[in-house]
Amino acid sequence: MRTLWVETTTHRYPIQIGSGLLQRLPSLLEEVGWTPERRLFVVTDTQVAPLYLKEAVTTLQQAGYTVGSVVFPAGESSKTLQTLEQMTGEALRQGLDRKSGILALGGGVVGDAAGFLAATFMRGIPFVQLPTTLLAHDSSVGGKVGVNHPLGKNMIGAFHQPDLVVFDVDTLKTLPSREIASGFAEVIKEALIWDETFVRWLEENRAGLMALDAARLVEAIAGGCRMKAEVVSQDEKESGLRAILNYGHTIGHALEAVAGYGQFTHGEAVAIGMVGEALLGERLGLTTNVSQRTQALIQSYGLPYQLPTTAEVDELLVAMRRDKKAAQGALTFVLPRGIGSVEIVKEVPEAAVRQVLTQLKGEGLSW
Ligand SMILES: NC(=O)c1ccc[n+]([C@@H]2O[C@H](COP(=O)([O-])OP(=O)(O)OC[C@H]3O[C@@H](n4cnc5c(N)ncnc54)[C@H](O)[C@@H]3O)[C@@H](O)[C@H]2O)c1
Ligand SMILES: O=C(O)C(=O)C[C@@H](O)[C@H](O)[C@H](O)COP(=O)(O)O
Ligand SMILES: [Zn+2]
């Protein structure tokens, strides 16, 4: 088992990564001060429930916990205020109170929505992240929780740190290959913004990683989590540095909203966004030679790197002006200075963004 720590000025919690960890949940909870007096509420989705809910609940019940649960339909389109309201109703019906705790068992959609339930239920109760997708190595760390609005990704949310993150890598064995690729997009992002050596390692170990070689996979997850934990520990609420974790997301989030939630996975949208934002960095003269290597890496992990030809540039621009990083609608991006290094650039000229979006459109893709 690998243990990493998030240490902000107000919160300190472990990230446990390894095999067989769902069976060890009671002792991992005990290490962060949770005991069976705390009533538990497991939040998961319809895809994950038949795979892991019973195992998690039984293990906890055997340790003396009272455990309730709620299951919502799998997919990005469930990350809504309506789901939050339904989960809140179920939590109330099942008798949760301020001393209860929430367990988010699933991918990033479950983690974000269940975390937001924890942030808002009776004005906030503790929660634990139990990620089951590769992508959720990113979403389970750092305390950004929330739901989408039809006009923009994660527009309704909060910062609410978990007490613990437990990543049982055995759960990845059932993850569809499209979701594995999607998860690598965020690992690639973390490498591209922070560490060229990690980029090289991802290039050199692609075959083993794509074949889900256990040791390499733990290495990739731990590498991504370490970078995320370092950034979050320095800037918990995104007053500056943390925005670099948004590399590829100005375009990516706009694409997810405009195409309709769930059309692209989050990782796919971010992958296309990173290629676009690398091209933008080059166009603005911030860097040279980043887009080719970025595209090659993304392509080698089976991820898309082009916008559909049907993509409406005007609609994407409207969505980008609403991005949370933008002040007064000025187009704001995280752009590369080189491989392993980025900067936040405000007031990017629209003409340059238009040119890049047009360049990014691939032949034969549509939604
Ligand atoms: N809070 C953050 O810091 C942060 C960071 C990155 C992404 N996100 C958010 O995370 C979300 C994307 O997360 P995701 O890619 O994990 O999507 P997801 O949660 O929708 O999971 C993808 C699919 O895989 C299924 N699944 C999950 N675990 C499985 C398993 N072990 N075996 C089989 N199927 C499984 C799910 O049911 C779903 O159908 C987006 O909403 C994104 O905005 C948040
Ligand atoms: O944790 C962060 O900070 C990130 O930006 C990580 C992103 O990968 C993630 O998609 C996050 O949800 C985006 O946050 P948002 O504030 O841009 O909605
Ligand atoms: Zn992301």
GROMACS .gro file of C-alpha atoms and ligand atoms in nm:
model
  430
    1MET     CA    1   0.000   0.000   0.000
    2ARG     CA    2   0.125   0.352  -0.081
    3THR     CA    3   0.032   0.641   0.146
    4LEU     CA    4   0.046   1.006   0.038
    5TRP     CA    5  -0.073   1.310   0.230
    6VAL     CA    6  -0.265   1.624   0.149
    7GLU     CA    7  -0.167   1.894   0.395
    8THR     CA    8  -0.336   2.232   0.355
    9THR     CA    9  -0.337   2.503   0.621
   10THR     CA   10  -0.666   2.363   0.756
   11HIS     CA   11  -0.681   1.997   0.652
   12ARG     CA   12  -0.454   1.695   0.663
   13TYR     CA   13  -0.564   1.359   0.521
   14PRO     CA   14  -0.411   1.044   0.373
   15ILE     CA   15  -0.450   0.899   0.026
   16GLN     CA   16  -0.416   0.519   0.044
   17ILE     CA   17  -0.340   0.340  -0.284
   18GLY     CA   18  -0.314  -0.036  -0.322
   19SER     CA   19  -0.474  -0.374  -0.376
   20GLY     CA   20  -0.748  -0.527  -0.156
   21LEU     CA   21  -0.818  -0.200   0.023
   22LEU     CA   22  -1.199  -0.221   0.016
   23GLN     CA   23  -1.172  -0.520   0.251
   24ARG     CA   24  -0.954  -0.312   0.480
   25LEU     CA   25  -1.193  -0.017   0.496
   26PRO     CA   26  -1.283  -0.046   0.868
   27SER     CA   27  -0.921  -0.023   0.981
   28LEU     CA   28  -0.843   0.258   0.733
   29LEU     CA   29  -1.145   0.450   0.866
   30GLU     CA   30  -1.033   0.389   1.223
   31GLU     CA   31  -0.692   0.542   1.141
   32VAL     CA   32  -0.867   0.871   1.060
   33GLY     CA   33  -1.088   0.856   1.369
   34TRP     CA   34  -1.405   0.703   1.226
   35THR     CA   35  -1.573   0.442   1.449
   36PRO     CA   36  -1.895   0.236   1.423
   37GLU     CA   37  -2.088   0.496   1.624
   38ARG     CA   38  -2.088   0.695   1.300
   39ARG     CA   39  -2.378   0.597   1.073
   40LEU     CA   40  -2.256   0.554   0.713
   41PHE     CA   41  -2.423   0.634   0.382
   42VAL     CA   42  -2.264   0.493   0.068
   43VAL     CA   43  -2.330   0.690  -0.252
   44THR     CA   44  -2.269   0.509  -0.578
   45ASP     CA   45  -2.405   0.468  -0.933
   46THR     CA   46  -2.591   0.195  -1.123
   47GLN     CA   47  -2.272   0.069  -1.292
   48VAL     CA   48  -2.062   0.044  -0.977
   49ALA     CA   49  -2.333  -0.079  -0.736
   50PRO     CA   50  -2.358  -0.437  -0.872
   51LEU     CA   51  -1.978  -0.463  -0.874
   52TYR     CA   52  -1.864  -0.325  -0.538
   53LEU     CA   53  -2.149  -0.198  -0.319
   54LYS     CA   54  -2.228  -0.530  -0.148
   55GLU     CA   55  -1.860  -0.597  -0.072
   56ALA     CA   56  -1.814  -0.253   0.082
   57VAL     CA   57  -2.137  -0.262   0.284
   58THR     CA   58  -2.081  -0.616   0.415
   59THR     CA   59  -1.724  -0.539   0.522
   60LEU     CA   60  -1.842  -0.232   0.712
   61GLN     CA   61  -2.141  -0.407   0.870
   62GLN     CA   62  -1.915  -0.689   0.990
   63ALA     CA   63  -1.707  -0.424   1.165
   64GLY     CA   64  -2.020  -0.299   1.345
   65TYR     CA   65  -2.123  -0.006   1.126
   66THR     CA   66  -2.484   0.077   1.037
   67VAL     CA   67  -2.473   0.137   0.662
   68GLY     CA   68  -2.730   0.284   0.427
   69SER     CA   69  -2.688   0.361   0.058
   70VAL     CA   70  -2.821   0.540  -0.247
   71VAL     CA   71  -2.764   0.452  -0.612
   72PHE     CA   72  -2.813   0.700  -0.897
   73PRO     CA   73  -2.795   0.641  -1.275
   74ALA     CA   74  -2.434   0.619  -1.400
   75GLY     CA   75  -2.295   0.896  -1.616
   76GLU     CA   76  -2.212   1.264  -1.640
   77SER     CA   77  -2.576   1.356  -1.706
   78SER     CA   78  -2.653   1.257  -1.344
   79LYS     CA   79  -2.421   1.522  -1.199
   80THR     CA   80  -2.710   1.761  -1.136
   81LEU     CA   81  -2.893   1.950  -0.865
   82GLN     CA   82  -3.182   1.710  -0.918
   83THR     CA   83  -2.962   1.415  -0.818
   84LEU     CA   84  -2.844   1.614  -0.516
   85GLU     CA   85  -3.203   1.671  -0.410
   86GLN     CA   86  -3.290   1.303  -0.454
   87MET     CA   87  -2.985   1.193  -0.255
   88THR     CA   88  -3.067   1.443   0.020
   89GLY     CA   89  -3.419   1.299   0.044
   90GLU     CA   90  -3.284   0.946   0.069
   91ALA     CA   91  -3.031   1.049   0.335
   92LEU     CA   92  -3.309   1.206   0.541
   93ARG     CA   93  -3.537   0.905   0.499
   94GLN     CA   94  -3.256   0.674   0.610
   95GLY     CA   95  -3.200   0.880   0.925
   96LEU     CA   96  -2.863   1.046   0.860
   97ASP     CA   97  -2.768   1.319   1.103
   98ARG     CA   98  -2.479   1.556   1.159
   99LYS     CA   99  -2.263   1.280   1.308
  100SER     CA  100  -2.305   1.058   0.999
  101GLY     CA  101  -2.047   1.012   0.726
  102ILE     CA  102  -2.071   0.970   0.350
  103LEU     CA  103  -1.869   0.724   0.142
  104ALA     CA  104  -1.836   0.813  -0.229
  105LEU     CA  105  -1.789   0.479  -0.406
  106GLY     CA  106  -1.731   0.533  -0.777
  107GLY     CA  107  -1.574   0.753  -1.039
  108GLY     CA  108  -1.547   1.129  -1.052
  109VAL     CA  109  -1.920   1.180  -1.105
  110VAL     CA  110  -2.001   0.994  -0.783
  111GLY     CA  111  -1.711   1.163  -0.602
  112ASP     CA  112  -1.813   1.515  -0.704
  113ALA     CA  113  -2.185   1.464  -0.640
  114ALA     CA  114  -2.147   1.269  -0.313
  115GLY     CA  115  -1.886   1.519  -0.196
  116PHE     CA  116  -2.131   1.800  -0.265
  117LEU     CA  117  -2.398   1.612  -0.071
  118ALA     CA  118  -2.149   1.590   0.218
  119ALA     CA  119  -2.071   1.962   0.186
  120THR     CA  120  -2.436   2.063   0.197
  121PHE     CA  121  -2.623   1.802   0.406
  122MET     CA  122  -2.722   1.978   0.728
  123ARG     CA  123  -2.457   2.236   0.627
  124GLY     CA  124  -2.179   1.982   0.603
  125ILE     CA  125  -2.083   1.637   0.727
  126PRO     CA  126  -1.758   1.440   0.677
  127PHE     CA  127  -1.695   1.214   0.380
  128VAL     CA  128  -1.447   0.966   0.237
  129GLN     CA  129  -1.356   0.914  -0.127
  130LEU     CA  130  -1.343   0.557  -0.260
  131PRO     CA  131  -1.241   0.610  -0.627
  132THR     CA  132  -1.307   0.326  -0.873
  133THR     CA  133  -1.196   0.486  -1.201
  134LEU     CA  134  -0.845   0.579  -1.308
  135LEU     CA  135  -0.963   0.935  -1.366
  136ALA     CA  136  -1.084   0.957  -1.007
  137HIS     CA  137  -0.725   0.956  -0.878
  138ASP     CA  138  -0.761   1.326  -0.969
  139SER     CA  139  -1.121   1.395  -0.864
  140SER     CA  140  -1.094   1.219  -0.527
  141VAL     CA  141  -0.811   1.445  -0.410
  142GLY     CA  142  -0.839   1.813  -0.333
  143GLY     CA  143  -1.195   1.873  -0.218
  144LYS     CA  144  -1.352   2.027  -0.529
  145VAL     CA  145  -1.708   1.895  -0.516
  146GLY     CA  146  -2.015   1.996  -0.709
  147VAL     CA  147  -2.259   1.942  -0.992
  148ASN     CA  148  -2.300   2.074  -1.345
  149HIS     CA  149  -2.540   2.337  -1.479
  150PRO     CA  150  -2.664   2.312  -1.839
  151LEU     CA  151  -2.464   2.631  -1.906
  152GLY     CA  152  -2.137   2.513  -1.755
  153LYS     CA  153  -1.939   2.238  -1.586
  154ASN     CA  154  -1.915   2.229  -1.206
  155MET     CA  155  -2.088   2.566  -1.181
  156ILE     CA  156  -2.257   2.474  -0.852
  157GLY     CA  157  -2.019   2.347  -0.589
  158ALA     CA  158  -1.795   2.391  -0.290
  159PHE     CA  159  -1.455   2.313  -0.148
  160HIS     CA  160  -1.505   2.030   0.101
  161GLN     CA  161  -1.203   1.811   0.177
  162PRO     CA  162  -1.252   1.440   0.242
  163ASP     CA  163  -1.121   1.283   0.564
  164LEU     CA  164  -0.959   1.002   0.364
  165VAL     CA  165  -0.908   0.874   0.009
  166VAL     CA  166  -0.888   0.496  -0.045
  167PHE     CA  167  -0.797   0.386  -0.397
  168ASP     CA  168  -0.839   0.008  -0.429
  169VAL     CA  169  -0.669  -0.053  -0.764
  170ASP     CA  170  -0.839  -0.394  -0.797
  171THR     CA  171  -1.156  -0.209  -0.896
  172LEU     CA  172  -0.988  -0.096  -1.219
  173LYS     CA  173  -1.003  -0.454  -1.351
  174THR     CA  174  -1.370  -0.404  -1.442
  175LEU     CA  175  -1.329  -0.057  -1.593
  176PRO     CA  176  -1.409  -0.036  -1.968
  177SER     CA  177  -1.111   0.049  -2.191
  178ARG     CA  178  -1.264   0.383  -2.296
  179GLU     CA  179  -1.268   0.487  -1.928
  180ILE     CA  180  -0.909   0.367  -1.877
  181ALA     CA  181  -0.796   0.590  -2.165
  182SER     CA  182  -1.004   0.875  -2.024
  183GLY     CA  183  -0.828   0.840  -1.690
  184PHE     CA  184  -0.487   0.859  -1.851
  185ALA     CA  185  -0.579   1.204  -1.986
  186GLU     CA  186  -0.561   1.348  -1.631
  187VAL     CA  187  -0.239   1.157  -1.554
  188ILE     CA  188  -0.090   1.303  -1.873
  189LYS     CA  189  -0.216   1.647  -1.768
  190GLU     CA  190  -0.047   1.624  -1.429
  191ALA     CA  191   0.280   1.524  -1.597
  192LEU     CA  192   0.259   1.797  -1.862
  193ILE     CA  193   0.205   2.075  -1.608
  194TRP     CA  194   0.452   1.964  -1.344
  195ASP     CA  195   0.722   1.714  -1.438
  196GLU     CA  196   0.894   1.637  -1.769
  197THR     CA  197   1.052   1.321  -1.621
  198PHE     CA  198   0.703   1.188  -1.553
  199VAL     CA  199   0.607   1.271  -1.914
  200ARG     CA  200   0.903   1.065  -2.038
  201TRP     CA  201   0.805   0.780  -1.806
  202LEU     CA  202   0.450   0.784  -1.947
  203GLU     CA  203   0.593   0.776  -2.300
  204GLU     CA  204   0.827   0.487  -2.220
  205ASN     CA  205   0.580   0.278  -2.018
  206ARG     CA  206   0.273   0.318  -2.236
  207ALA     CA  207   0.242  -0.048  -2.339
  208GLY     CA  208   0.262  -0.178  -1.980
  209LEU     CA  209   0.027   0.089  -1.853
  210MET     CA  210  -0.233   0.027  -2.124
  211ALA     CA  211  -0.210  -0.347  -2.045
  212LEU     CA  212  -0.292  -0.252  -1.682
  213ASP     CA  213   0.035  -0.384  -1.542
  214ALA     CA  214  -0.040  -0.354  -1.169
  215ALA     CA  215   0.292  -0.213  -1.051
  216ARG     CA  216   0.307   0.050  -1.326
  217LEU     CA  217  -0.055   0.144  -1.270
  218VAL     CA  218   0.005   0.208  -0.899
  219GLU     CA  219   0.311   0.413  -0.999
  220ALA     CA  220   0.102   0.624  -1.240
  221ILE     CA  221  -0.179   0.676  -0.989
  222ALA     CA  222   0.064   0.762  -0.711
  223GLY     CA  223   0.255   0.997  -0.945
  224GLY     CA  224  -0.064   1.180  -1.042
  225CYS     CA  225  -0.192   1.194  -0.683
  226ARG     CA  226   0.146   1.320  -0.556
  227MET     CA  227   0.141   1.613  -0.799
  228LYS     CA  228  -0.219   1.693  -0.723
  229ALA     CA  229  -0.156   1.673  -0.348
  230GLU     CA  230   0.147   1.905  -0.378
  231VAL     CA  231  -0.051   2.167  -0.569
  232VAL     CA  232  -0.360   2.146  -0.345
  233SER     CA  233  -0.147   2.157  -0.031
  234GLN     CA  234   0.000   2.488  -0.149
  235ASP     CA  235  -0.325   2.645  -0.271
  236GLU     CA  236  -0.636   2.471  -0.140
  237LYS     CA  237  -0.897   2.714  -0.276
  238GLU     CA  238  -0.741   2.815  -0.607
  239SER     CA  239  -0.624   3.163  -0.525
  240GLY     CA  240  -0.347   3.117  -0.780
  241LEU     CA  241  -0.130   2.810  -0.838
  242ARG     CA  242  -0.410   2.553  -0.824
  243ALA     CA  243  -0.553   2.684  -1.152
  244ILE     CA  244  -0.271   2.502  -1.334
  245LEU     CA  245  -0.468   2.180  -1.272
  246ASN     CA  246  -0.710   2.325  -1.525
  247TYR     CA  247  -0.470   2.272  -1.818
  248GLY     CA  248  -0.682   2.156  -2.114
  249HIS     CA  249  -1.001   2.241  -1.924
  250THR     CA  250  -1.095   2.581  -2.070
  251ILE     CA  251  -1.154   2.408  -2.403
  252GLY     CA  252  -1.242   2.073  -2.241
  253HIS     CA  253  -1.518   2.199  -2.014
  254ALA     CA  254  -1.666   2.413  -2.292
  255LEU     CA  255  -1.672   2.110  -2.519
  256GLU     CA  256  -1.845   1.892  -2.257
  257ALA     CA  257  -2.119   2.150  -2.202
  258VAL     CA  258  -2.173   2.242  -2.567
  259ALA     CA  259  -2.170   1.882  -2.696
  260GLY     CA  260  -2.407   1.774  -2.416
  261TYR     CA  261  -2.285   1.612  -2.094
  262GLY     CA  262  -2.169   1.256  -2.151
  263GLN     CA  263  -2.108   1.290  -2.524
  264PHE     CA  264  -1.736   1.308  -2.455
  265THR     CA  265  -1.591   1.166  -2.135
  266HIS     CA  266  -1.423   1.429  -1.919
  267GLY     CA  267  -1.080   1.283  -2.002
  268GLU     CA  268  -1.150   1.289  -2.377
  269ALA     CA  269  -1.257   1.653  -2.364
  270VAL     CA  270  -0.948   1.746  -2.159
  271ALA     CA  271  -0.724   1.553  -2.403
  272ILE     CA  272  -0.857   1.755  -2.699
  273GLY     CA  273  -0.831   2.067  -2.482
  274MET     CA  274  -0.463   2.006  -2.402
  275VAL     CA  275  -0.373   1.972  -2.770
  276GLY     CA  276  -0.567   2.293  -2.844
  277GLU     CA  277  -0.409   2.481  -2.555
  278ALA     CA  278  -0.061   2.362  -2.658
  279LEU     CA  279  -0.130   2.499  -3.008
  280LEU     CA  280  -0.253   2.823  -2.850
  281GLY     CA  281   0.064   2.854  -2.642
  282GLU     CA  282   0.270   2.818  -2.959
  283ARG     CA  283   0.052   3.065  -3.151
  284LEU     CA  284   0.098   3.324  -2.875
  285GLY     CA  285   0.475   3.268  -2.879
  286LEU     CA  286   0.493   3.132  -2.521
  287THR     CA  287   0.655   2.810  -2.633
  288THR     CA  288   0.760   2.602  -2.933
  289ASN     CA  289   0.740   2.230  -3.008
  290VAL     CA  290   0.497   2.136  -2.732
  291SER     CA  291   0.187   2.050  -2.934
  292GLN     CA  292   0.346   1.773  -3.139
  293ARG     CA  293   0.472   1.579  -2.838
  294THR     CA  294   0.146   1.644  -2.652
  295GLN     CA  295  -0.060   1.514  -2.941
  296ALA     CA  296   0.162   1.208  -2.988
  297LEU     CA  297   0.134   1.117  -2.619
  298ILE     CA  298  -0.243   1.166  -2.614
  299GLN     CA  299  -0.290   0.969  -2.935
  300SER     CA  300  -0.070   0.685  -2.808
  301TYR     CA  301  -0.305   0.640  -2.510
  302GLY     CA  302  -0.603   0.599  -2.742
  303LEU     CA  303  -0.746   0.944  -2.673
  304PRO     CA  304  -0.899   1.188  -2.923
  305TYR     CA  305  -0.699   1.499  -3.009
  306GLN     CA  306  -0.930   1.683  -3.251
  307LEU     CA  307  -1.262   1.865  -3.229
  308PRO     CA  308  -1.551   1.727  -3.433
  309THR     CA  309  -1.596   1.912  -3.764
  310THR     CA  310  -1.947   1.990  -3.646
  311ALA     CA  311  -1.817   2.182  -3.342
  312GLU     CA  312  -1.952   2.538  -3.333
  313VAL     CA  313  -1.664   2.772  -3.256
  314ASP     CA  314  -1.898   3.055  -3.150
  315GLU     CA  315  -2.077   2.835  -2.898
  316LEU     CA  316  -1.746   2.713  -2.756
  317LEU     CA  317  -1.628   3.073  -2.717
  318VAL     CA  318  -1.943   3.170  -2.526
  319ALA     CA  319  -1.891   2.875  -2.290
  320MET     CA  320  -1.519   2.961  -2.245
  321ARG     CA  321  -1.602   3.318  -2.146
  322ARG     CA  322  -1.811   3.170  -1.860
  323ASP     CA  323  -1.522   2.958  -1.735
  324LYS     CA  324  -1.455   2.994  -1.360
  325LYS     CA  325  -1.101   3.120  -1.427
  326ALA     CA  326  -1.231   3.405  -1.643
  327ALA     CA  327  -1.273   3.749  -1.489
  328GLN     CA  328  -1.540   3.964  -1.655
  329GLY     CA  329  -1.564   3.725  -1.947
  330ALA     CA  330  -1.199   3.760  -2.053
  331LEU     CA  331  -1.073   3.439  -2.213
  332THR     CA  332  -0.837   3.276  -1.964
  333PHE     CA  333  -0.619   2.973  -2.022
  334VAL     CA  334  -0.349   2.762  -1.863
  335LEU     CA  335  -0.085   2.751  -2.136
  336PRO     CA  336   0.241   2.560  -2.170
  337ARG     CA  337   0.582   2.722  -2.132
  338GLY     CA  338   0.737   2.389  -2.222
  339ILE     CA  339   0.685   2.022  -2.143
  340GLY     CA  340   0.638   2.001  -1.764
  341SER     CA  341   0.566   2.370  -1.712
  342VAL     CA  342   0.262   2.596  -1.759
  343GLU     CA  343   0.142   2.947  -1.681
  344ILE     CA  344  -0.198   3.112  -1.636
  345VAL     CA  345  -0.267   3.359  -1.916
  346LYS     CA  346  -0.549   3.612  -1.889
  347GLU     CA  347  -0.713   3.812  -2.166
  348VAL     CA  348  -0.610   3.586  -2.450
  349PRO     CA  349  -0.713   3.746  -2.783
  350GLU     CA  350  -1.026   3.589  -2.929
  351ALA     CA  351  -0.877   3.579  -3.279
  352ALA     CA  352  -0.599   3.345  -3.165
  353VAL     CA  353  -0.850   3.115  -2.992
  354ARG     CA  354  -1.071   3.108  -3.303
  355GLN     CA  355  -0.776   3.012  -3.520
  356VAL     CA  356  -0.678   2.730  -3.287
  357LEU     CA  357  -1.032   2.593  -3.256
  358THR     CA  358  -1.063   2.591  -3.634
  359GLN     CA  359  -0.724   2.420  -3.666
  360LEU     CA  360  -0.835   2.165  -3.405
  361LYS     CA  361  -1.134   2.044  -3.604
  362GLY     CA  362  -1.073   1.698  -3.742
  363GLU     CA  363  -1.219   1.553  -4.059
  364GLY     CA  364  -1.488   1.290  -4.019
  365LEU     CA  365  -1.564   1.347  -3.651
  366SER     CA  366  -1.911   1.454  -3.545
  367TRP     CA  367  -2.142   1.440  -3.248
  368LIG     N1  368  -1.327   1.728  -0.830
  368LIG     C1  369  -1.222   1.725  -0.907
  368LIG     O1  370  -1.113   1.774  -0.874
  368LIG     C2  371  -1.232   1.656  -1.040
  368LIG     C3  372  -1.115   1.623  -1.111
  368LIG     C4  373  -1.128   1.556  -1.231
  368LIG     C5  374  -1.255   1.523  -1.280
  368LIG     N2  375  -1.364   1.556  -1.209
  368LIG     C6  376  -1.498   1.517  -1.255
  368LIG     O2  377  -1.501   1.374  -1.261
  368LIG     C7  378  -1.600   1.335  -1.355
  368LIG     C8  379  -1.546   1.227  -1.444
  368LIG     O3  380  -1.511   1.115  -1.365
  368LIG     P1  381  -1.501   0.969  -1.431
  368LIG     O4  382  -1.428   0.977  -1.556
  368LIG     O5  383  -1.454   0.879  -1.324
  368LIG     O6  384  -1.652   0.941  -1.472
  368LIG     P2  385  -1.768   0.852  -1.408
  368LIG     O7  386  -1.774   0.868  -1.263
  368LIG     O8  387  -1.889   0.881  -1.487
  368LIG     O9  388  -1.718   0.702  -1.441
  368LIG     C9  389  -1.711   0.663  -1.574
  368LIG    C10  390  -1.797   0.536  -1.599
  368LIG    O10  391  -1.731   0.423  -1.541
  368LIG    C11  392  -1.823   0.353  -1.455
  368LIG     N3  393  -1.740   0.293  -1.352
  368LIG    C12  394  -1.683   0.353  -1.244
  368LIG     N4  395  -1.601   0.268  -1.181
  368LIG    C13  396  -1.609   0.152  -1.247
  368LIG    C14  397  -1.544   0.027  -1.231
  368LIG     N5  398  -1.452   0.007  -1.137
  368LIG     N6  399  -1.576  -0.074  -1.315
  368LIG    C15  400  -1.665  -0.053  -1.415
  368LIG     N7  401  -1.727   0.063  -1.438
  368LIG    C16  402  -1.697   0.165  -1.354
  368LIG    C17  403  -1.919   0.458  -1.410
  368LIG    O11  404  -2.039   0.400  -1.365
  368LIG    C18  405  -1.935   0.542  -1.536
  368LIG    O12  406  -2.027   0.479  -1.620
  368LIG    C19  407  -1.638   1.460  -1.431
  368LIG    O13  408  -1.764   1.505  -1.388
  368LIG    C20  409  -1.531   1.560  -1.394
  368LIG    O14  410  -1.577   1.692  -1.400
  368LIG    C21  411  -1.355   1.622  -1.090
  369LIG     O1  412  -0.861   2.010  -0.874
  369LIG     C1  413  -0.854   2.103  -0.954
  369LIG     O2  414  -0.830   2.220  -0.917
  369LIG     C2  415  -0.873   2.080  -1.098
  369LIG     O3  416  -0.881   2.173  -1.175
  369LIG     C3  417  -0.880   1.937  -1.144
  369LIG     C4  418  -0.958   1.917  -1.272
  369LIG     O4  419  -0.906   1.802  -1.335
  369LIG     C5  420  -1.106   1.891  -1.248
  369LIG     O5  421  -1.167   1.862  -1.371
  369LIG     C6  422  -1.182   1.996  -1.173
  369LIG     O6  423  -1.313   1.949  -1.142
  369LIG     C7  424  -1.200   2.124  -1.248
  369LIG     O7  425  -1.243   2.220  -1.161
  369LIG     P1  426  -1.318   2.353  -1.207
  369LIG     O8  427  -1.301   2.443  -1.090
  369LIG     O9  428  -1.253   2.401  -1.331
  369LIG    O10  429  -1.460   2.315  -1.231
  370ZN      ZN  430  -1.035   1.744  -1.494
   0.00000   0.00000   0.00000
